[in-house]
Coordinates of C-alpha atoms in Angstrom, one line a residue:
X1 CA 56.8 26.8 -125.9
X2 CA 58.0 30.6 -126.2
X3 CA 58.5 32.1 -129.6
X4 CA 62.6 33.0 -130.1
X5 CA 63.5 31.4 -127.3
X6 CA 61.7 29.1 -124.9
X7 CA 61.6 28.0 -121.5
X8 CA 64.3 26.1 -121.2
X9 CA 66.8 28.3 -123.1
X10 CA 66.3 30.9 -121.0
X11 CA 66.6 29.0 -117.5
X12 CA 70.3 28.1 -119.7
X13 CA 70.9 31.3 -120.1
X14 CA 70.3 32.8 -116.4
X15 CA 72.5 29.7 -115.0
X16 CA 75.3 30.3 -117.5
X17 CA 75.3 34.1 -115.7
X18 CA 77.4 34.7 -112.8
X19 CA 74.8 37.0 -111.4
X20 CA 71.7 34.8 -111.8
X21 CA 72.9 31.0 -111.4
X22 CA 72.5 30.6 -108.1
X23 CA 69.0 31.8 -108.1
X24 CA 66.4 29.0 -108.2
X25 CA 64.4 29.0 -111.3
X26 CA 61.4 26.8 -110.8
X27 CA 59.4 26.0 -113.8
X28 CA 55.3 26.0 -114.8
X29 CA 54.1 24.1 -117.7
X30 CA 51.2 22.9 -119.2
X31 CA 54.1 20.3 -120.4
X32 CA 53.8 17.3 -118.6
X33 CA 55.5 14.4 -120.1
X34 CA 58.5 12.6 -117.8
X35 CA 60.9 14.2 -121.0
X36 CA 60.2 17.6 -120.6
X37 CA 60.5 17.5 -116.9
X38 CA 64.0 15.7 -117.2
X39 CA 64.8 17.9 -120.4
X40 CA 64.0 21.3 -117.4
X41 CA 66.2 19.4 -114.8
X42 CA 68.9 19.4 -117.2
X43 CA 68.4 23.0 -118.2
X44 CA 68.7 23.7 -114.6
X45 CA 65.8 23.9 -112.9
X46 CA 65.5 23.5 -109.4
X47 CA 61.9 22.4 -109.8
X48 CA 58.5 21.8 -112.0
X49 CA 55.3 22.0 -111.3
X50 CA 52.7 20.9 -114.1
X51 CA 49.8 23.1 -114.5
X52 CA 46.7 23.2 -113.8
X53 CA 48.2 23.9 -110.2
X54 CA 47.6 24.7 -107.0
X55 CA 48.5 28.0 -105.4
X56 CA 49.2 26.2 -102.0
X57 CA 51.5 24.0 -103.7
X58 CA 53.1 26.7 -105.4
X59 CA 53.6 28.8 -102.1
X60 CA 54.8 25.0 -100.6
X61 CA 57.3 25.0 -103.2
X62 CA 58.9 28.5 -103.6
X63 CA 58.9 28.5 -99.7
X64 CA 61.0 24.9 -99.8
X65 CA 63.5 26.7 -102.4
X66 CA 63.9 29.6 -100.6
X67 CA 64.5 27.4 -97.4
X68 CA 66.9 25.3 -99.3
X69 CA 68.9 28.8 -100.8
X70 CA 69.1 29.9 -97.2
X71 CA 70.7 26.3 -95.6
X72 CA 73.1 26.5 -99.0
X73 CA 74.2 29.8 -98.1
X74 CA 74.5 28.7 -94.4
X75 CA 76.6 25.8 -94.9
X76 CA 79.0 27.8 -97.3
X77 CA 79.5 30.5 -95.2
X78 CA 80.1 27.5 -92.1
X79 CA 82.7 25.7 -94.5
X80 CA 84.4 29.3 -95.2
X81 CA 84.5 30.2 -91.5
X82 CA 86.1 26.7 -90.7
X83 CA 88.6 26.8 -93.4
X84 CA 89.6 30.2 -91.5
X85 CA 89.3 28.3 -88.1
X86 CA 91.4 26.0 -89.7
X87 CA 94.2 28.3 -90.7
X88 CA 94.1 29.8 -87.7
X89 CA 94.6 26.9 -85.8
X90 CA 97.3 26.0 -87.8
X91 CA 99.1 29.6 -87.2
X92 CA 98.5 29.0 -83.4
X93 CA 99.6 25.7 -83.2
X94 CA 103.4 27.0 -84.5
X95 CA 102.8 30.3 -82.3
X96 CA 102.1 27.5 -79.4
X97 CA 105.0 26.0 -80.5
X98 CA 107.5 28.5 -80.4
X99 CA 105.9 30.2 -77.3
X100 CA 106.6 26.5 -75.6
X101 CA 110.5 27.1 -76.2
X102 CA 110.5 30.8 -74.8
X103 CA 108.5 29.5 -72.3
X104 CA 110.7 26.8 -71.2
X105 CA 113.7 29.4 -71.4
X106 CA 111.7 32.1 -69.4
X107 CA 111.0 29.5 -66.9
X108 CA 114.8 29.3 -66.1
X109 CA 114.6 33.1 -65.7
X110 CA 112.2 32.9 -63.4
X111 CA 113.4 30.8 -61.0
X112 CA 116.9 32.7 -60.3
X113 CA 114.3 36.1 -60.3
X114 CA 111.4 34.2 -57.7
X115 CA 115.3 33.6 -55.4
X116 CA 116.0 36.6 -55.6
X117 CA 112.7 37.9 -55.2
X118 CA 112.6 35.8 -52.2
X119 CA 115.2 37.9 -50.6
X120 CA 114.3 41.0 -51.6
X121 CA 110.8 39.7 -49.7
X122 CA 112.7 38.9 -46.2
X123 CA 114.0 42.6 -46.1
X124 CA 110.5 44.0 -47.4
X125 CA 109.1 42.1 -44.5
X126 CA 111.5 43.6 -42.1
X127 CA 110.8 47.3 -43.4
X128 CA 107.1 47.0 -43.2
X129 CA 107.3 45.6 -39.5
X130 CA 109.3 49.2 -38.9
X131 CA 106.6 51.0 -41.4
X132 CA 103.9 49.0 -39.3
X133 CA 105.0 50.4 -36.1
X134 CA 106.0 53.8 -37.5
X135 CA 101.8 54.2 -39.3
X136 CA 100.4 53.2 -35.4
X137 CA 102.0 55.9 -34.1
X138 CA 101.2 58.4 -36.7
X139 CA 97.5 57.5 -36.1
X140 CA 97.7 58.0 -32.7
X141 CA 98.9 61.3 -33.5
X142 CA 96.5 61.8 -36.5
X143 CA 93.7 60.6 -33.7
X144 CA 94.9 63.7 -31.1
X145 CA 95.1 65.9 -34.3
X146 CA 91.0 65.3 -35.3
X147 CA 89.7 65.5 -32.1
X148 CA 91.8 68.9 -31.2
X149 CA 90.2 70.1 -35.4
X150 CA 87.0 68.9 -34.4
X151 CA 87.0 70.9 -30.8
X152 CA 88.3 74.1 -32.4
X153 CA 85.6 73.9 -35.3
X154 CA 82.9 73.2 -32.8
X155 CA 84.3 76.3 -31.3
X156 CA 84.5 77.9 -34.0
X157 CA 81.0 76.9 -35.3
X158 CA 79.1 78.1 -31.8
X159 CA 81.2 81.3 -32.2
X160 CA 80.1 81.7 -35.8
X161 CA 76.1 81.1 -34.4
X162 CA 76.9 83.4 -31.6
X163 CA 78.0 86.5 -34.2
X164 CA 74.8 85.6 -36.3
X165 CA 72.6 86.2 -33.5
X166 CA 73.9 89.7 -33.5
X167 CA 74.9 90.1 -37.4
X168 CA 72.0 88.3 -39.2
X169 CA 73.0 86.9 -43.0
X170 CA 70.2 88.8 -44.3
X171 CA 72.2 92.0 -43.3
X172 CA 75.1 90.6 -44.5
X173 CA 74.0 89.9 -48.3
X174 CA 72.6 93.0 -48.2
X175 CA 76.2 94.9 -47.3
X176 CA 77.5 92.5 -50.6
X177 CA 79.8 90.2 -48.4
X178 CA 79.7 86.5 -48.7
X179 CA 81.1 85.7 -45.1
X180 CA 80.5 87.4 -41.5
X181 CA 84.3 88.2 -40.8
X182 CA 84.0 89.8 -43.8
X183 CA 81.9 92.8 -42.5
X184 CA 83.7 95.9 -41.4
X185 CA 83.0 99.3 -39.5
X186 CA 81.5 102.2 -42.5
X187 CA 80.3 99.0 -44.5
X188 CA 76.7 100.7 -45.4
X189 CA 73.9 99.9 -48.2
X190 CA 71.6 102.4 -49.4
X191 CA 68.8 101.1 -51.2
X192 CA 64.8 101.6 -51.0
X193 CA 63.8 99.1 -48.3
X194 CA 60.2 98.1 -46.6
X195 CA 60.3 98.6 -42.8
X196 CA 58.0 97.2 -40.0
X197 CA 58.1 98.5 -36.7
X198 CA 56.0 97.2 -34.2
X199 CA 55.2 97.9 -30.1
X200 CA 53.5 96.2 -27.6
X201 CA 52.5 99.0 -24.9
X202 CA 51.4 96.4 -22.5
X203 CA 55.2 95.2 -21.7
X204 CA 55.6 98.6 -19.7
X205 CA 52.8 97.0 -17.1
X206 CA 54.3 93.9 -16.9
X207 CA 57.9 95.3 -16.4
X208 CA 56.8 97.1 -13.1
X209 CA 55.2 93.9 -11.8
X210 CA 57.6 91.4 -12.4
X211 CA 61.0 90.8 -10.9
X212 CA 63.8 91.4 -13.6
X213 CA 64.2 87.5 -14.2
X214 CA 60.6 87.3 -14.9
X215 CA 60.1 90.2 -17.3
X216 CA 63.5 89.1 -19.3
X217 CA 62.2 85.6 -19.6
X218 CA 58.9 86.9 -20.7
X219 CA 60.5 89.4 -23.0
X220 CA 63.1 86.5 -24.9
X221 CA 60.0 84.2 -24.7
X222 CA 57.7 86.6 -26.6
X223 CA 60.7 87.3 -29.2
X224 CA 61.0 83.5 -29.6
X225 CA 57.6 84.0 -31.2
X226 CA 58.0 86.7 -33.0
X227 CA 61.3 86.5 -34.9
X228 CA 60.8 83.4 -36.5
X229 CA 57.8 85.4 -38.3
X230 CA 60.1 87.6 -39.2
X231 CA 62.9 85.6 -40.9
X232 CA 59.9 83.1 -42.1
X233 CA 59.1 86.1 -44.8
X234 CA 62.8 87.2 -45.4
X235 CA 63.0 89.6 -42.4
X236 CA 65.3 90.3 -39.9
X237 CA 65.2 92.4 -36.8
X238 CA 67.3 95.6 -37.1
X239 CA 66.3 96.8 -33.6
X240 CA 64.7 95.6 -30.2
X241 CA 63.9 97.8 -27.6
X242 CA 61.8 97.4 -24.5
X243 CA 58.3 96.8 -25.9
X244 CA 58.9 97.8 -29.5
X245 CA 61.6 96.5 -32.4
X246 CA 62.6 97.7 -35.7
X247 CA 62.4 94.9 -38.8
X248 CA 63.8 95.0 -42.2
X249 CA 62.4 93.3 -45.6
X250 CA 65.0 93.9 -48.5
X251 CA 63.4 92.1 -50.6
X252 CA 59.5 92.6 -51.1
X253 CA 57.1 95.0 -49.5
X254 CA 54.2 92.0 -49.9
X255 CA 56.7 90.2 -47.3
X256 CA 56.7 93.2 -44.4
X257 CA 52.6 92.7 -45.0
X258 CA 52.8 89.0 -44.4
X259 CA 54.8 89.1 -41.5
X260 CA 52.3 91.6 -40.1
X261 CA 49.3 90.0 -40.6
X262 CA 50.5 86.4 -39.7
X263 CA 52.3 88.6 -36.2
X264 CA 48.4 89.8 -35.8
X265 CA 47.3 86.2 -36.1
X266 CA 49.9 84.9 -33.6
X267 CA 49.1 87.2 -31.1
X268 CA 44.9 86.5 -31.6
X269 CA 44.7 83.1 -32.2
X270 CA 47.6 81.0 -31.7
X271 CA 49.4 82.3 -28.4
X272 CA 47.3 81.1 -26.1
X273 CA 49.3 79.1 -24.1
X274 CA 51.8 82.0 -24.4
X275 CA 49.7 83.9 -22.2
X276 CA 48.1 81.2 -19.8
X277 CA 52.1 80.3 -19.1
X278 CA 53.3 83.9 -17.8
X279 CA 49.7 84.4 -16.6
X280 CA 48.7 87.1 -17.9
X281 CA 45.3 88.3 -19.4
X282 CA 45.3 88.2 -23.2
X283 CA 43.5 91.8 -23.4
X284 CA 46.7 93.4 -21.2
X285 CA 48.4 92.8 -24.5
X286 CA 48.2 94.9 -27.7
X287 CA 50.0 94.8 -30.8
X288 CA 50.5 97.7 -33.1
X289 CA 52.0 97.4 -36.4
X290 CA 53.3 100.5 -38.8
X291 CA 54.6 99.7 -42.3
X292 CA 56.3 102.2 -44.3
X293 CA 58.6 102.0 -47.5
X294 CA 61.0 104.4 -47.8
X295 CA 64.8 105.8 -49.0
X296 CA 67.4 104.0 -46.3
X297 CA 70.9 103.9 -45.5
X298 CA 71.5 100.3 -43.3
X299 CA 75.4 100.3 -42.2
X300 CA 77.3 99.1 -39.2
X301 CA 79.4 101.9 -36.9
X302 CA 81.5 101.3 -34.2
X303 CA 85.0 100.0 -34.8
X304 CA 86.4 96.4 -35.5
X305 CA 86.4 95.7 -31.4
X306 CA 83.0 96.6 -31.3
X307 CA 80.0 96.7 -33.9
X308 CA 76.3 96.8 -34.6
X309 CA 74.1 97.5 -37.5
X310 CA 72.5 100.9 -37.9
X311 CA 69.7 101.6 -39.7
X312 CA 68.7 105.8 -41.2
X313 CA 65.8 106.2 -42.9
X314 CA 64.7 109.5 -44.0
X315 CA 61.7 109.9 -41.7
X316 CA 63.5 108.3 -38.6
X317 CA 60.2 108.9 -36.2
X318 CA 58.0 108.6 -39.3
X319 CA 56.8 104.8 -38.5
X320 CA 56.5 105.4 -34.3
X321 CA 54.5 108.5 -35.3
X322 CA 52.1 106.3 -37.7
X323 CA 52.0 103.5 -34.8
X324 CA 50.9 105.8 -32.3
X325 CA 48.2 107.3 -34.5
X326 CA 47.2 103.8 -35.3
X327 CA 47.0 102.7 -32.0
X328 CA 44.7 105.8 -31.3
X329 CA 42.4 104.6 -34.3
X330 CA 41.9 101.8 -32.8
X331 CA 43.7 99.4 -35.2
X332 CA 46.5 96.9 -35.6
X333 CA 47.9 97.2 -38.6
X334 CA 48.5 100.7 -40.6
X335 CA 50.8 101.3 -43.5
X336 CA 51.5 104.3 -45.7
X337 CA 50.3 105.1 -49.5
X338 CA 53.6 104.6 -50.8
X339 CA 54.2 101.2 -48.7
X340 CA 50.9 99.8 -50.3
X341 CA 51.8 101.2 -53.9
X342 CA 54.8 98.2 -54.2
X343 CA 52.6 95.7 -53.7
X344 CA 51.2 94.1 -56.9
X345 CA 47.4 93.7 -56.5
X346 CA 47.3 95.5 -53.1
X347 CA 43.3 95.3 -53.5
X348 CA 43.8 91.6 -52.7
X349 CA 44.3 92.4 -49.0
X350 CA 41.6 94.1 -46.8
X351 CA 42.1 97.4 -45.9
X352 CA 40.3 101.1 -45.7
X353 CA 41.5 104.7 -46.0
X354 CA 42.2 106.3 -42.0
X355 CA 43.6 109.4 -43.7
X356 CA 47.0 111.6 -43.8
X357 CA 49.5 112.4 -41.5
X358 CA 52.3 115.0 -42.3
X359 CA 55.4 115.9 -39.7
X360 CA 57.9 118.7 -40.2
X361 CA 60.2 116.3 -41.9
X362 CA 57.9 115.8 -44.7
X363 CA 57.0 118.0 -47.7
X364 CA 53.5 116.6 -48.0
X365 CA 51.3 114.4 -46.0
X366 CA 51.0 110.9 -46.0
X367 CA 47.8 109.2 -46.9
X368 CA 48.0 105.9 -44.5
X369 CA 45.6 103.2 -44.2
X370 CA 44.5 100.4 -42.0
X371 CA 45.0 96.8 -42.8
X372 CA 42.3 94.2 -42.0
X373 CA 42.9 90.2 -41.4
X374 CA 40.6 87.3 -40.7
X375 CA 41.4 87.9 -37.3
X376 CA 39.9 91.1 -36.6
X377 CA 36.5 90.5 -35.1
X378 CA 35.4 93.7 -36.8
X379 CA 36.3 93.3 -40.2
X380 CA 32.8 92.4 -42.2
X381 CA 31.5 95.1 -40.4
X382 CA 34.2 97.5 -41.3
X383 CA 34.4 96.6 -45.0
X384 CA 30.8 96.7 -45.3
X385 CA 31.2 100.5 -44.7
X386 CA 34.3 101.1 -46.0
X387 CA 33.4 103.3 -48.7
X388 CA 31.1 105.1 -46.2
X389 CA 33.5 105.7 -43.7
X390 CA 36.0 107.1 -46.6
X391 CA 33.8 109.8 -48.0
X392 CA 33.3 110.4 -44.3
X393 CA 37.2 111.0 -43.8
X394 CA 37.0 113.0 -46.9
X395 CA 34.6 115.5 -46.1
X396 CA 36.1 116.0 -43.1
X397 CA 39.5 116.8 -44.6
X398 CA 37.3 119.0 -46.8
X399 CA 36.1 120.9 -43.2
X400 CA 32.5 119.4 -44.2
X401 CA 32.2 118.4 -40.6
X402 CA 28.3 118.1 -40.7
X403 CA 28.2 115.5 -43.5
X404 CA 31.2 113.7 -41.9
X405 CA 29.6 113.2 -38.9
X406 CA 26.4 112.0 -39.9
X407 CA 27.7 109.3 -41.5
X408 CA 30.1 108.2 -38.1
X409 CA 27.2 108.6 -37.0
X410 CA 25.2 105.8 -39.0
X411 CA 28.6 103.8 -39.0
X412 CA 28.6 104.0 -35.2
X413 CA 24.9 102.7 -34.8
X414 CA 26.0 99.6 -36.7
X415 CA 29.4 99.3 -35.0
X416 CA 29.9 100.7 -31.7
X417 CA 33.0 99.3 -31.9
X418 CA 34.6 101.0 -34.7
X419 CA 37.1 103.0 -32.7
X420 CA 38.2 105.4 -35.6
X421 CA 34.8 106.2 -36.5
X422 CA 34.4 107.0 -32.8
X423 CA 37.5 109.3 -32.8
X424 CA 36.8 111.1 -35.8
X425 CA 33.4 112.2 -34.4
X426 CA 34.3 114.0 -31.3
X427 CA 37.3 115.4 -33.6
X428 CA 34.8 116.8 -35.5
X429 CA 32.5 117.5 -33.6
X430 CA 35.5 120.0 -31.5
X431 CA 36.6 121.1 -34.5
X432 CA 33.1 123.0 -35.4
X433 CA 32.9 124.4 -32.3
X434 CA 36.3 125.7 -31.4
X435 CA 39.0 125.2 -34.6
X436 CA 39.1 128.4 -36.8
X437 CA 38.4 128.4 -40.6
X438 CA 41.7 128.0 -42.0
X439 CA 42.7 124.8 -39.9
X440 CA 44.5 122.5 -42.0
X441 CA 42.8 118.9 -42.6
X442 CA 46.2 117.1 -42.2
X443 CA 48.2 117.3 -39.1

């Protein structure tokens, strides 16, 4: 009952649009007479629904004519795709066709080619029985062939392990060559390098009371230990002697350190059954440790026959010179000032000023220090007057001899041990009686 134009001239209108008449149009009157619902049908409504209504019944319907859109679209789209399947079905029933008649004419082909493929088959067979007998023997000869490759690379490989026992590939990265057969006589690297050098004076003893056998299967046993400490912290061993060897850390100071201390740990704690199976007494053994960092040249000489690594460093008898002195203090480990200085957060690591040391290669003296572990029995006591013993060293140094000794002294009643406390007192104590005024505090 719209003014203009009502109800049911507008449902005309949206079905008469192309774009709106397949859109159901369901109608809500107040209307309810059996005319005005046929006179709605007629205008094109899908359905009508008389009010007052129900919402659920609303919702009911709407959900019914959207159910019914969507089958009506279904079943048109399923008619169009069948009218395809249809034509195509019609196209591939004359494709069928005509393939039928080439077939039937290929057929004919194929049955004079399968004849003469039939021959060609008998003399194929005969070749491969001659190929057949031909590939046996070539394996047999491919067989003789691995196992002579695989003995020479074995070969090769033990001789390759036998020229790394003498050339470690830690030297050889450092002389910039990729490969061991690469390295000739003059190849040298000079570069700033950290250098461990440690002795065991002990080994002289046991040399004069073993039989060579003995002492060279004591020695190579006691390396076994010691080298895989080495190369465990990017090490190698430059040098061996007797009862002392030379070691090389390119990369890290901190790494000569931890080889040290965890070579002072082996010997203290963990070698035990070292020593019970060469029998000999633990204490017969010492180990002395002297790290330096220093300006080095690290080359091989010799000629292409014959080779081996040599190592020059500035101060060539500096490090035995600081081992020696350490060993007189008393302690294990010693390193210089300048070794200590390329370690980041040196304070980390346990240690106390001995003093300086100066040789006539050297312009000035070399403070040095000594380096504590967990397994130095002495070491709370030690630290505990660490900065007592220092002001010691330095007023002794400063030819304050009285105040230097007085506080040995006191270190000495707490720790009768404390071997370079010990030293340094009857050093001083000479010194004020007998050294004239002008004696230098480093020697």
């Amino acid at each position: 009952n719209m003014p203009e134009m009502d109800g049911y001239e507008v449902c005309a209108y949206l079905k008469a649009q192309p774009h709106t008449r397949h859109i159901p149009i369901i109608f809500i009157s107040s209307l309810d007479t059996a005319a005005d619902k046929v006179k709605a049908f007629k205008a094109g409504a899908a359905d009508y629904i008389p009010r007052p209504f129900q919402l659920e019944e609303v919702l009911l319907r709407v959900r019914n004519q959207l159910m019914l859109r969507s089958l009506q679209r279904q079943l048109k789209s399923a008619n169009q795709k069948l009218a395809h399947a249809n034509q195509e079905l019609a196209h591939s029933n004359q494709a069928l066709s005509q393939a039928n008649d080439k077939l039937e004419s290929t057929y004919q082909t194929l049955a004079q080619l399968n004849q003469e493929l039939t021959d060609s088959n008998h003399q194929l067979f005969q070749r491969n029985r001659e190929m057949s007998r031909s590939n046996e023997n070539l394996m047999r000869l491919n067989d003789k062939l691995e196992r002579q490759i695989e003995r020479r690379s074995a070969a090769l490989n033990q001789l390759s392990e036998a020229c790394a026992s003498f050339v470690p590939h830690s030297l050889v990265r450092l002389l910039e060559r990729q490969k061991l057969v690469q390295i000739q006589a003059g190849d040298y690297s000079k570069a700033p390098l950290s250098v461990l050098f440690l002795k065991t004076p002990g080994f002289t003893q046991i040399a004069e009371h073993r039989s060579p056998h003995e002492y060279f299967l004591f020695l190579n046993s006691w390396l076994g230990h010691v080298n895989p400490l080495v190369t465990q912290y990017e090490g190698f061993v430059e040098h061996y002697a007797a009862d002392s060897l030379l070691a090389v850390f390119p990369e890290r100071a901190e790494d000569a350190l931890q080889a040290a201390l965890a070579l002072q740990k082996m010997l203290n704690r963990e070698a035990t059954h070292f020593f019970q199976e060469f029998d000999i007494k633990k204490e017969n053994l010492n180990l002395n440790i002297s790290l330096h960092f220093s300006q080095a040249m690290l080359g091989m000489v010799g000629d292409q026959q014959r080779m081996q690594s040599l190592l020059h460093i500035e101060q060539v008898n500096f490090l035995q010179r600081l081992e020696a002195v350490g060993r007189h203090y008393g302690t294990q480990i010693v390193c210089t000032n300048v070794f200590f200085q390329q370690i980041e957060q040196h304070q980390r690591y346990a240690h106390r000023y001995l003093g300086c040391i100066r040789l006539k290669t050297l312009t000035d003296a070399l403070d040095f220090f000594e380096v504590l572990s967990e397994s130095d029995l002495s070491k709370h006591n030690k630290l505990e007057a660490k900065e007592r013993f220092e002001d010691a060293v330095h007023d002794y140094q400063h030819k304050d001899f009285s105040a230097a000794m007085q506080k040995w002294h006191n270190i000495l009643e707490r720790n009768p041990n404390d071997q370079a406390a010990r030293h340094y007192l009857q050093q001083a104590e000479q010194l004020q009686k007998a050294l004239p005024a002008d004696w230098l505090s480093c020697h």
